[in-house]
C-alpha cells in the first residue's frame, strides 16, 4: 500500500488505492429491492415500513464491517469505524436512503453505500486512519412526505427545532415524531451533539451537465439556494355544467394562471434560475365540480439569493393581482428554503486533487439540487462529489447511472475522506 504526501501535506492515498466497484454495485442493487417502484425505480419514502427495512439492511452491513451504530432522536444513523486517535473528531461521509415516490435507485443511496464501501475497502486494505470515519444516513432528505426537504440534517445543523420537526404532518395527518417511533428508528442521542472534523457527500448530479461534458466527476463548489412557497387559492365549488362562466370562482383556473406566472418569472432570470410546482392538490378533485380550492407549492431555485428573493416577491404580487381580478382569495406559506451554499475550500480541494490523482476527468459544478451537505456545511467543513446520471434524469424511476460512474465517484470520495482522516502508515 503506497501513500504519498498530497498537496495538503497530509498522508494522501496512493493512486492505486481503490474501492471495490462490483461490491458497491451489488449493494446498490440489493438496497434497490427494498421499496420497489412500479417502473424499475424505488418508492421508499421516509418513515414508511420500507424505509425501516432499508435502515435495517444498512445497519446489518455496517455491523458486518465492524462498525458500531449510533442513532439520534431524528433517526439519523451513524456507523462508526474507530481511528487511532480517539480524541480526533471523526470524518463523516453519507447522504440519505429515503426516496421520492417515483424515485430512482441512486439518489442518496449512492452516497450512503459509497461511504460504507470506504469502510469495507479500508478493512480489506488493512488501513488505519487517525480520525474515526462515520457513515451517515440522514432521515427525510427528500421532504416529500414531510416538508421541508433535508429536515433531519436541518435539525442536526440547528436550522429547525426538533419539536417543530416532530410536529410536521403528512397528507394523512400522521406526525413525523410518531411515525419515526412507529418504525422503531427514533434514537436517544441528542440530535446535533456530534461534532465533525469534516463531512463529504457523494451524489448523482441529477442534471445533464457532467454527461454532456463527458466528465466523470463534479467537484461541487456551490449549491444553489431553494425556496418553497405553498400557495392556497380559494374560490367556490360549483357545478361544471350548470354554472354560467361569468359566475364561476374557479380556483383551478387561478392556479393555472399563477403557474404560468411562475414560469415567466423563472425565465426572466435565465439561464440559472428555475421554477415549477411539483406538489398540486385540487379540492374536491371531482370531475364535475369546479375546484373551490387549490393548494400547490412553488419551488424556486437560483445560485443568487437576490434572484430568489425577487422571484418570491414577484410571485406574491402577481398571484395577488391574478386572484383579485378573478374574485379569488390567495394565501402564501413559506414551507422550505435555504440560501445558496459555498462549500469548504479545503474539502473541495481534497475532492479536486483526488480526481486529479486518479486521472479522472473533472469539472467544478454548482449543485442544482439540495442535499444534506447544504445544511451540514453550516456546522462542519463540507464538500460534495458528483457523478453523471443518464440524460441528467432524476426524481424519476428511470434514473440511471453506469457502474463505472459509481465506481469513479466512490474512488474520489474514498481518497478525499481517507486523506482528510489521515492515513496512519
Ligand atoms: O429538493 C431537492 O433538491 C432534493 O432532491 N431533496
Ligand atoms: Mn438526494
Ligand atoms: Mn432527491
Tab-separated table of C-alpha atoms and ligand atoms in Angstrom:
chain	number	residue	atom	x	y	z
A	1	UNK	CA	0.000	0.000	0.000
A	2	UNK	CA	1.613	3.215	-1.064
A	3	UNK	CA	0.665	6.626	0.119
A	4	UNK	CA	2.132	9.954	-0.751
A	5	UNK	CA	2.149	13.456	0.618
A	6	UNK	CA	-0.654	15.296	-1.124
A	7	UNK	CA	-0.747	18.977	-1.862
A	8	UNK	CA	-2.326	19.461	1.533
A	9	UNK	CA	0.741	17.906	3.185
A	10	UNK	CA	-1.306	15.125	4.828
A	11	UNK	CA	-0.940	11.476	4.082
A	12	UNK	CA	-2.809	11.003	0.812
A	13	UNK	CA	-3.750	7.608	-0.556
A	14	UNK	CA	-1.669	6.389	-3.476
A	15	UNK	CA	-3.456	6.435	-6.834
A	16	UNK	CA	-3.572	2.635	-6.709
A	17	UNK	CA	-5.905	2.691	-3.668
A	18	UNK	CA	-9.339	1.870	-4.990
A	19	UNK	CA	-12.704	0.716	-3.720
A	20	UNK	CA	-14.389	-2.492	-4.922
A	21	UNK	CA	-16.747	-1.236	-7.624
A	22	UNK	CA	-18.514	-4.584	-8.118
A	23	UNK	CA	-19.270	-4.855	-4.378
A	24	UNK	CA	-20.630	-1.302	-4.338
A	25	UNK	CA	-22.852	-2.029	-7.338
A	26	UNK	CA	-24.140	-5.256	-5.769
A	27	UNK	CA	-25.054	-3.348	-2.597
A	28	UNK	CA	-26.877	-0.691	-4.620
A	29	UNK	CA	-28.898	-3.373	-6.398
A	30	UNK	CA	-29.608	-5.172	-3.114
A	31	UNK	CA	-30.871	-1.975	-1.461
A	32	UNK	CA	-32.989	-1.248	-4.562
A	33	UNK	CA	-35.003	-4.416	-3.863
A	34	UNK	CA	-36.462	-2.702	-0.782
A	35	UNK	CA	-39.413	-0.427	-1.558
A	36	UNK	CA	-39.525	-1.149	-5.301
A	37	UNK	CA	-41.366	1.294	-7.532
A	38	UNK	CA	-43.751	0.293	-10.340
A	39	UNK	CA	-41.331	1.118	-13.170
A	40	UNK	CA	-37.937	-0.156	-12.064
A	41	UNK	CA	-37.092	2.558	-9.526
A	42	UNK	CA	-37.894	2.928	-5.856
A	43	UNK	CA	-40.697	4.133	-3.602
A	44	UNK	CA	-39.013	4.008	-0.186
A	45	UNK	CA	-40.474	7.139	1.345
A	46	UNK	CA	-39.289	8.346	4.708
A	47	UNK	CA	-40.629	6.670	7.878
A	48	UNK	CA	-42.522	4.004	5.949
A	49	UNK	CA	-42.036	0.323	6.723
A	50	UNK	CA	-39.862	0.138	3.605
A	51	UNK	CA	-37.635	2.905	4.994
A	52	UNK	CA	-37.338	0.839	8.175
A	53	UNK	CA	-36.321	-2.228	6.153
A	54	UNK	CA	-33.701	-0.257	4.244
A	55	UNK	CA	-32.300	1.086	7.502
A	56	UNK	CA	-32.080	-2.422	8.955
A	57	UNK	CA	-30.210	-3.715	5.898
A	58	UNK	CA	-27.784	-0.781	6.023
A	59	UNK	CA	-27.186	-1.306	9.761
A	60	UNK	CA	-26.556	-5.048	9.249
A	61	UNK	CA	-23.952	-4.290	6.565
A	62	UNK	CA	-22.247	-1.704	8.775
A	63	UNK	CA	-22.078	-4.093	11.730
A	64	UNK	CA	-20.677	-6.800	9.444
A	65	UNK	CA	-17.980	-4.266	8.519
A	66	UNK	CA	-17.089	-3.876	12.197
A	67	UNK	CA	-18.810	-0.544	12.794
A	68	UNK	CA	-20.663	0.445	15.946
A	69	UNK	CA	-24.032	2.058	15.263
A	70	UNK	CA	-25.330	5.365	16.649
A	71	UNK	CA	-28.877	6.734	16.269
A	72	UNK	CA	-30.101	10.204	17.202
A	73	UNK	CA	-33.553	11.496	18.078
A	74	UNK	CA	-34.274	12.380	14.437
A	75	UNK	CA	-33.417	8.865	13.296
A	76	UNK	CA	-30.112	9.924	11.748
A	77	UNK	CA	-27.889	6.801	11.622
A	78	UNK	CA	-24.140	6.802	12.296
A	79	UNK	CA	-21.824	3.837	11.558
A	80	UNK	CA	-18.534	4.434	13.397
A	81	UNK	CA	-15.148	2.997	12.335
A	82	UNK	CA	-12.559	3.802	15.052
A	83	UNK	CA	-9.464	5.872	14.324
A	84	UNK	CA	-6.090	5.540	16.050
A	85	UNK	CA	-6.643	8.826	17.901
A	86	UNK	CA	-9.839	8.558	19.983
A	87	UNK	CA	-9.745	12.298	20.630
A	88	UNK	CA	-9.713	13.185	16.931
A	89	UNK	CA	-13.079	14.349	15.575
A	90	UNK	CA	-14.471	11.891	13.027
A	91	UNK	CA	-14.688	12.459	9.286
A	92	UNK	CA	-18.332	11.910	8.344
A	93	UNK	CA	-19.471	10.622	4.966
A	94	UNK	CA	-23.009	9.892	3.844
A	95	UNK	CA	-26.324	11.008	2.389
A	96	UNK	CA	-29.888	9.592	2.585
A	97	UNK	CA	-31.715	6.285	1.967
A	98	UNK	CA	-35.238	7.710	1.614
A	99	UNK	CA	-36.578	8.143	-1.921
A	100	UNK	CA	-39.202	10.042	-3.856
A	101	UNK	CA	-42.492	8.187	-4.536
A	102	UNK	CA	-41.270	7.643	-8.096
A	103	UNK	CA	-37.605	7.786	-7.205
A	104	UNK	CA	-34.505	6.235	-8.668
A	105	UNK	CA	-32.151	3.636	-7.204
A	106	UNK	CA	-29.182	6.001	-6.759
A	107	UNK	CA	-30.385	9.412	-5.438
A	108	UNK	CA	-28.987	9.493	-1.895
A	109	UNK	CA	-28.327	5.752	-1.763
A	110	UNK	CA	-25.071	6.069	-3.724
A	111	UNK	CA	-23.745	8.445	-1.069
A	112	UNK	CA	-24.644	6.230	1.868
A	113	UNK	CA	-23.417	2.973	0.307
A	114	UNK	CA	-20.395	4.756	-1.169
A	115	UNK	CA	-19.489	5.652	2.413
A	116	UNK	CA	-19.966	2.043	3.503
A	117	UNK	CA	-17.745	0.907	0.615
A	118	UNK	CA	-14.972	3.125	2.012
A	119	UNK	CA	-15.190	1.245	5.333
A	120	UNK	CA	-15.217	-2.117	3.575
A	121	UNK	CA	-12.213	-1.128	1.422
A	122	UNK	CA	-10.218	0.198	4.394
A	123	UNK	CA	-10.864	-3.119	6.150
A	124	UNK	CA	-9.752	-5.099	3.077
A	125	UNK	CA	-6.591	-2.995	2.749
A	126	UNK	CA	-5.840	-3.035	6.473
A	127	UNK	CA	-5.597	0.745	6.525
A	128	UNK	CA	-5.881	2.684	9.769
A	129	UNK	CA	-6.717	6.385	9.933
A	130	UNK	CA	-6.014	8.898	12.680
A	131	UNK	CA	-9.566	10.273	12.638
A	132	UNK	CA	-12.519	7.886	13.004
A	133	UNK	CA	-14.750	7.628	9.952
A	134	UNK	CA	-18.542	7.687	10.369
A	135	UNK	CA	-21.007	6.730	7.628
A	136	UNK	CA	-24.313	8.569	7.920
A	137	UNK	CA	-27.910	8.133	6.748
A	138	UNK	CA	-29.926	11.334	7.275
A	139	UNK	CA	-33.671	10.946	7.787
A	140	UNK	CA	-36.125	12.540	5.324
A	141	UNK	CA	-33.808	14.283	2.910
A	142	UNK	CA	-36.471	14.298	0.190
A	143	UNK	CA	-39.119	16.337	2.004
A	144	UNK	CA	-41.873	14.626	0.005
A	145	UNK	CA	-43.915	13.049	2.800
A	146	UNK	CA	-42.809	15.633	5.354
A	147	UNK	CA	-41.801	19.111	4.156
A	148	UNK	CA	-39.262	20.620	4.116
A	149	UNK	CA	-36.523	18.703	2.354
A	150	UNK	CA	-33.343	17.923	4.337
A	151	UNK	CA	-35.440	18.054	7.517
A	152	UNK	CA	-33.180	15.988	9.785
A	153	UNK	CA	-29.850	17.361	8.630
A	154	UNK	CA	-31.551	20.723	9.194
A	155	UNK	CA	-32.316	19.827	12.812
A	156	UNK	CA	-28.766	18.445	13.180
A	157	UNK	CA	-27.386	21.802	11.965
A	158	UNK	CA	-29.659	23.795	14.260
A	159	UNK	CA	-31.812	25.202	11.435
A	160	UNK	CA	-35.085	23.688	12.691
A	161	UNK	CA	-36.082	22.759	16.240
A	162	UNK	CA	-36.705	19.080	16.869
A	163	UNK	CA	-40.148	19.781	18.309
A	164	UNK	CA	-41.152	21.587	15.112
A	165	UNK	CA	-39.839	18.704	13.052
A	166	UNK	CA	-41.672	16.129	15.217
A	167	UNK	CA	-44.897	18.019	14.610
A	168	UNK	CA	-44.702	18.039	10.811
A	169	UNK	CA	-47.624	16.090	9.387
A	170	UNK	CA	-48.034	14.084	6.200
A	171	UNK	CA	-51.091	14.176	3.890
A	172	UNK	CA	-52.858	11.714	6.217
A	173	UNK	CA	-52.177	13.828	9.306
A	174	UNK	CA	-49.555	11.448	10.705
A	175	UNK	CA	-46.889	13.319	12.675
A	176	UNK	CA	-43.182	12.854	11.937
A	177	UNK	CA	-42.254	12.067	15.547
A	178	UNK	CA	-44.961	9.410	15.860
A	179	UNK	CA	-44.043	7.712	12.586
A	180	UNK	CA	-40.328	7.728	13.457
A	181	UNK	CA	-41.210	5.959	16.732
A	182	UNK	CA	-43.614	3.565	14.974
A	183	UNK	CA	-40.922	2.240	12.625
A	184	UNK	CA	-38.599	1.847	15.617
A	185	UNK	CA	-35.833	4.205	14.481
A	186	UNK	CA	-36.116	7.057	16.990
A	187	UNK	CA	-32.801	7.030	18.853
A	188	UNK	CA	-31.712	8.516	22.160
A	189	UNK	CA	-28.719	10.579	21.050
A	190	UNK	CA	-29.245	14.347	21.133
A	191	UNK	CA	-29.524	15.489	17.518
A	192	UNK	CA	-26.596	17.689	16.569
A	193	UNK	CA	-24.462	16.840	19.599
A	194	UNK	CA	-21.939	15.088	17.366
A	195	UNK	CA	-19.037	17.266	16.184
A	196	UNK	CA	-17.429	16.621	12.802
A	197	UNK	CA	-13.880	17.116	11.530
A	198	UNK	CA	-15.379	17.251	8.027
A	199	UNK	CA	-18.323	15.913	6.016
A	200	UNK	CA	-18.307	14.539	2.450
A	201	UNK	CA	-21.306	13.540	0.330
A	202	UNK	CA	-21.249	11.609	-2.945
A	203	UNK	CA	-24.377	12.170	-5.050
A	204	UNK	CA	-25.552	11.747	-8.620
A	205	UNK	CA	-25.692	15.114	-10.378
A	206	UNK	CA	-29.440	14.926	-11.091
A	207	UNK	CA	-28.776	17.218	-14.055
A	208	UNK	CA	-27.305	16.929	-17.585
A	209	UNK	CA	-24.006	18.832	-17.334
A	210	UNK	CA	-21.439	16.115	-16.494
A	211	UNK	CA	-22.772	13.660	-19.077
A	212	UNK	CA	-22.969	16.381	-21.737
A	213	UNK	CA	-19.384	17.399	-20.980
A	214	UNK	CA	-18.310	13.747	-20.958
A	215	UNK	CA	-16.919	14.370	-17.486
A	216	UNK	CA	-16.574	11.681	-14.783
A	217	UNK	CA	-16.531	13.845	-11.658
A	218	UNK	CA	-18.284	17.006	-10.473
A	219	UNK	CA	-16.251	18.967	-7.914
A	220	UNK	CA	-19.130	20.738	-6.217
A	221	UNK	CA	-18.042	24.232	-5.163
A	222	UNK	CA	-21.515	25.643	-4.503
A	223	UNK	CA	-25.153	24.644	-4.105
A	224	UNK	CA	-27.963	26.819	-5.440
A	225	UNK	CA	-30.493	28.199	-2.986
A	226	UNK	CA	-34.069	26.922	-2.735
A	227	UNK	CA	-37.429	28.459	-1.856
A	228	UNK	CA	-40.686	26.513	-1.333
A	229	UNK	CA	-43.841	28.690	-1.086
A	230	UNK	CA	-47.127	26.886	-0.534
A	231	UNK	CA	-49.976	28.784	-2.244
A	232	UNK	CA	-53.647	28.272	-1.303
A	233	UNK	CA	-56.240	29.707	-3.689
A	234	UNK	CA	-59.871	29.693	-2.544
A	235	UNK	CA	-62.850	30.137	-4.906
A	236	UNK	CA	-66.176	28.303	-4.809
A	237	UNK	CA	-67.069	24.695	-5.584
A	238	UNK	CA	-69.912	24.611	-8.111
A	239	UNK	CA	-71.346	22.525	-10.929
A	240	UNK	CA	-69.131	22.361	-14.024
A	241	UNK	CA	-72.206	22.098	-16.241
A	242	UNK	CA	-74.831	24.456	-14.946
A	243	UNK	CA	-72.716	27.336	-13.563
A	244	UNK	CA	-72.502	30.156	-16.161
A	245	UNK	CA	-68.874	31.118	-16.931
A	246	UNK	CA	-69.144	34.698	-15.592
A	247	UNK	CA	-70.388	33.376	-12.243
A	248	UNK	CA	-67.528	30.975	-11.618
A	249	UNK	CA	-64.862	31.292	-8.891
A	250	UNK	CA	-62.521	28.702	-10.394
A	251	UNK	CA	-59.526	28.053	-8.122
A	252	UNK	CA	-58.143	25.660	-10.740
A	253	UNK	CA	-58.019	28.410	-13.370
A	254	UNK	CA	-56.435	30.721	-10.817
A	255	UNK	CA	-53.721	28.146	-10.168
A	256	UNK	CA	-53.108	27.701	-13.889
A	257	UNK	CA	-52.554	31.449	-14.323
A	258	UNK	CA	-50.226	31.561	-11.300
A	259	UNK	CA	-48.199	28.644	-12.682
A	260	UNK	CA	-47.863	30.497	-15.999
A	261	UNK	CA	-46.583	33.480	-13.995
A	262	UNK	CA	-44.063	31.249	-12.142
A	263	UNK	CA	-42.654	30.098	-15.478
A	264	UNK	CA	-42.350	33.694	-16.740
A	265	UNK	CA	-40.614	34.816	-13.527
A	266	UNK	CA	-38.042	31.992	-13.668
A	267	UNK	CA	-37.356	32.557	-17.372
A	268	UNK	CA	-36.831	36.260	-16.687
A	269	UNK	CA	-33.737	35.198	-14.709
A	270	UNK	CA	-32.377	32.774	-17.329
A	271	UNK	CA	-30.134	30.821	-17.571
A	272	UNK	CA	-29.633	29.825	-13.932
A	273	UNK	CA	-32.978	30.379	-12.178
A	274	UNK	CA	-35.644	27.657	-12.225
A	275	UNK	CA	-39.260	27.499	-11.062
A	276	UNK	CA	-42.146	24.998	-11.065
A	277	UNK	CA	-44.822	23.429	-8.870
A	278	UNK	CA	-44.297	19.730	-8.087
A	279	UNK	CA	-46.974	19.424	-5.397
A	280	UNK	CA	-50.519	20.214	-6.623
A	281	UNK	CA	-53.838	19.424	-4.897
A	282	UNK	CA	-57.297	20.437	-6.163
A	283	UNK	CA	-60.397	20.167	-3.985
A	284	UNK	CA	-62.767	18.433	-4.127
A	285	UNK	CA	-60.994	16.966	-7.195
A	286	UNK	CA	-64.252	15.714	-8.696
A	287	UNK	CA	-64.750	15.619	-12.460
A	288	UNK	CA	-67.942	17.694	-12.416
A	289	UNK	CA	-67.102	20.198	-9.671
A	290	UNK	CA	-65.289	23.468	-10.325
A	291	UNK	CA	-62.349	23.401	-7.839
A	292	UNK	CA	-63.222	25.562	-4.850
A	293	UNK	CA	-59.660	25.306	-3.549
A	294	UNK	CA	-56.209	24.573	-4.894
A	295	UNK	CA	-53.074	24.075	-2.795
A	296	UNK	CA	-49.704	23.923	-4.543
A	297	UNK	CA	-46.032	24.504	-3.713
A	298	UNK	CA	-43.805	26.718	-5.861
A	299	UNK	CA	-40.176	25.551	-5.993
A	300	UNK	CA	-37.885	28.439	-6.992
A	301	UNK	CA	-34.084	27.980	-7.155
A	302	UNK	CA	-31.063	30.075	-8.093
A	303	UNK	CA	-27.375	30.352	-7.167
A	304	UNK	CA	-28.084	34.038	-6.391
A	305	UNK	CA	-30.026	34.892	-3.202
A	306	UNK	CA	-31.207	38.256	-4.570
A	307	UNK	CA	-32.763	36.440	-7.531
A	308	UNK	CA	-34.626	34.064	-5.194
A	309	UNK	CA	-35.920	36.998	-3.173
A	310	UNK	CA	-37.027	38.765	-6.375
A	311	UNK	CA	-38.857	35.653	-7.601
A	312	UNK	CA	-40.641	35.209	-4.242
A	313	UNK	CA	-41.750	38.865	-4.208
A	314	UNK	CA	-42.993	38.794	-7.812
A	315	UNK	CA	-44.882	35.561	-7.176
A	316	UNK	CA	-46.790	37.073	-4.253
A	317	UNK	CA	-47.561	40.364	-6.001
A	318	UNK	CA	-48.528	38.706	-9.283
A	319	UNK	CA	-50.629	35.946	-7.724
A	320	UNK	CA	-52.487	38.541	-5.614
A	321	UNK	CA	-53.320	40.573	-8.742
A	322	UNK	CA	-54.474	37.451	-10.617
A	323	UNK	CA	-56.693	36.328	-7.749
A	324	UNK	CA	-58.107	39.805	-7.047
A	325	UNK	CA	-59.110	40.098	-10.721
A	326	UNK	CA	-60.850	36.686	-10.502
A	327	UNK	CA	-62.554	37.225	-7.143
A	328	UNK	CA	-60.412	34.520	-5.542
A	329	UNK	CA	-58.618	34.555	-2.174
A	330	UNK	CA	-54.936	33.646	-2.020
A	331	UNK	CA	-52.644	32.809	0.908
A	332	UNK	CA	-48.915	32.086	1.000
A	333	UNK	CA	-46.862	29.973	3.447
A	334	UNK	CA	-43.053	29.533	3.275
A	335	UNK	CA	-42.630	25.769	3.771
A	336	UNK	CA	-38.945	25.345	2.928
A	337	UNK	CA	-35.817	27.020	1.780
A	338	UNK	CA	-32.131	27.646	2.203
A	339	UNK	CA	-29.659	30.236	0.952
A	340	UNK	CA	-27.088	29.417	-1.757
A	341	UNK	CA	-24.194	27.404	-0.319
A	342	UNK	CA	-20.421	27.830	-0.699
A	343	UNK	CA	-18.632	24.615	0.298
A	344	UNK	CA	-15.374	24.473	2.268
A	345	UNK	CA	-12.332	25.235	0.104
A	346	UNK	CA	-10.131	22.709	1.893
A	347	UNK	CA	-12.636	19.901	1.435
A	348	UNK	CA	-13.350	20.934	-2.158
A	349	UNK	CA	-9.607	20.874	-2.815
A	350	UNK	CA	-9.385	17.337	-1.363
A	351	UNK	CA	-12.070	16.266	-3.866
A	352	UNK	CA	-10.362	18.010	-6.779
A	353	UNK	CA	-6.867	16.637	-6.016
A	354	UNK	CA	-8.369	13.164	-5.574
A	355	UNK	CA	-9.891	13.304	-9.056
A	356	UNK	CA	-6.574	14.544	-10.453
A	357	UNK	CA	-4.600	11.808	-8.633
A	358	UNK	CA	-6.953	9.185	-10.013
A	359	UNK	CA	-6.672	10.561	-13.531
A	360	UNK	CA	-10.412	11.223	-13.775
A	361	UNK	CA	-11.947	13.992	-15.870
A	362	UNK	CA	-13.493	16.540	-13.538
A	363	UNK	CA	-15.067	19.991	-13.509
A	364	UNK	CA	-16.286	22.462	-10.925
A	365	UNK	CA	-20.056	22.355	-10.536
A	366	UNK	CA	-22.890	24.179	-8.780
A	367	UNK	CA	-25.383	21.676	-7.383
A	368	UNK	CA	-28.861	22.216	-8.833
A	369	UNK	CA	-30.467	20.026	-6.199
A	370	UNK	CA	-30.440	20.473	-2.445
A	371	UNK	CA	-28.584	17.960	-0.294
A	372	UNK	CA	-27.930	17.204	3.376
A	373	UNK	CA	-24.446	18.591	2.759
A	374	UNK	CA	-26.048	22.022	2.242
A	375	UNK	CA	-27.097	22.099	5.896
A	376	UNK	CA	-24.121	20.215	7.343
A	377	UNK	CA	-21.936	22.860	5.688
A	378	UNK	CA	-23.241	25.195	8.402
A	379	UNK	CA	-21.617	23.140	11.211
A	380	UNK	CA	-18.597	21.422	9.632
A	381	UNK	CA	-16.190	21.813	6.689
A	382	UNK	CA	-18.133	20.117	3.886
A	383	UNK	CA	-17.817	19.215	0.213
A	384	UNK	CA	-19.599	17.029	-2.351
A	385	UNK	CA	-18.536	14.699	-5.129
A	386	UNK	CA	-20.907	14.196	-8.063
A	387	UNK	CA	-21.102	11.599	-10.795
A	388	UNK	CA	-23.111	11.871	-14.034
A	389	UNK	CA	-26.550	10.335	-14.500
A	390	UNK	CA	-28.098	9.255	-17.798
A	391	UNK	CA	-29.821	12.170	-19.591
A	392	UNK	CA	-29.497	14.114	-16.325
A	393	UNK	CA	-32.707	12.408	-15.232
A	394	UNK	CA	-33.577	12.050	-11.546
A	395	UNK	CA	-36.692	12.003	-9.339
A	396	UNK	CA	-37.917	9.566	-11.966
A	397	UNK	CA	-37.906	5.761	-11.777
A	398	UNK	CA	-35.847	5.644	-14.961
A	399	UNK	CA	-32.928	7.347	-13.144
A	400	UNK	CA	-29.774	5.502	-14.252
A	401	UNK	CA	-26.026	5.634	-13.804
A	402	UNK	CA	-23.263	3.338	-15.017
A	403	UNK	CA	-21.236	1.083	-12.683
A	404	UNK	CA	-18.144	2.927	-13.933
A	405	UNK	CA	-19.571	6.307	-12.886
A	406	UNK	CA	-20.494	4.915	-9.465
A	407	UNK	CA	-17.005	3.441	-9.029
A	408	UNK	CA	-15.212	6.617	-10.133
A	409	UNK	CA	-17.295	8.765	-7.798
A	410	UNK	CA	-16.747	6.379	-4.892
A	411	UNK	CA	-12.991	6.305	-5.535
A	412	UNK	CA	-12.812	10.105	-5.383
A	413	UNK	CA	-14.899	10.024	-2.207
A	414	UNK	CA	-12.561	7.342	-0.811
A	415	UNK	CA	-9.454	9.419	-1.468
A	416	UNK	CA	-10.931	12.673	-0.178
A	417	UNK	CA	-12.234	11.039	3.009
A	418	UNK	CA	-9.123	8.992	3.721
A	419	UNK	CA	-6.803	11.917	3.050
A	420	UNK	CA	-8.841	14.092	5.415
A	421	UNK	CA	-8.944	11.303	8.020
A	422	UNK	CA	-5.129	10.970	7.663
A	423	UNK	CA	-3.773	7.505	6.984
A	424	UNK	CA	-1.626	6.145	9.804
A	425	UNK	CA	1.146	4.302	7.961
B	1	LIG	O1	-35.235	19.025	-3.466
B	1	LIG	C1	-34.068	18.674	-3.640
B	1	LIG	O2	-33.295	19.354	-4.288
B	1	LIG	C2	-33.558	17.383	-3.067
B	1	LIG	O3	-33.617	16.413	-4.079
B	1	LIG	N1	-34.313	16.961	-1.925
B	2	LIG	MN1	-30.753	13.251	-2.868
B	3	LIG	MN1	-33.868	13.577	-4.273
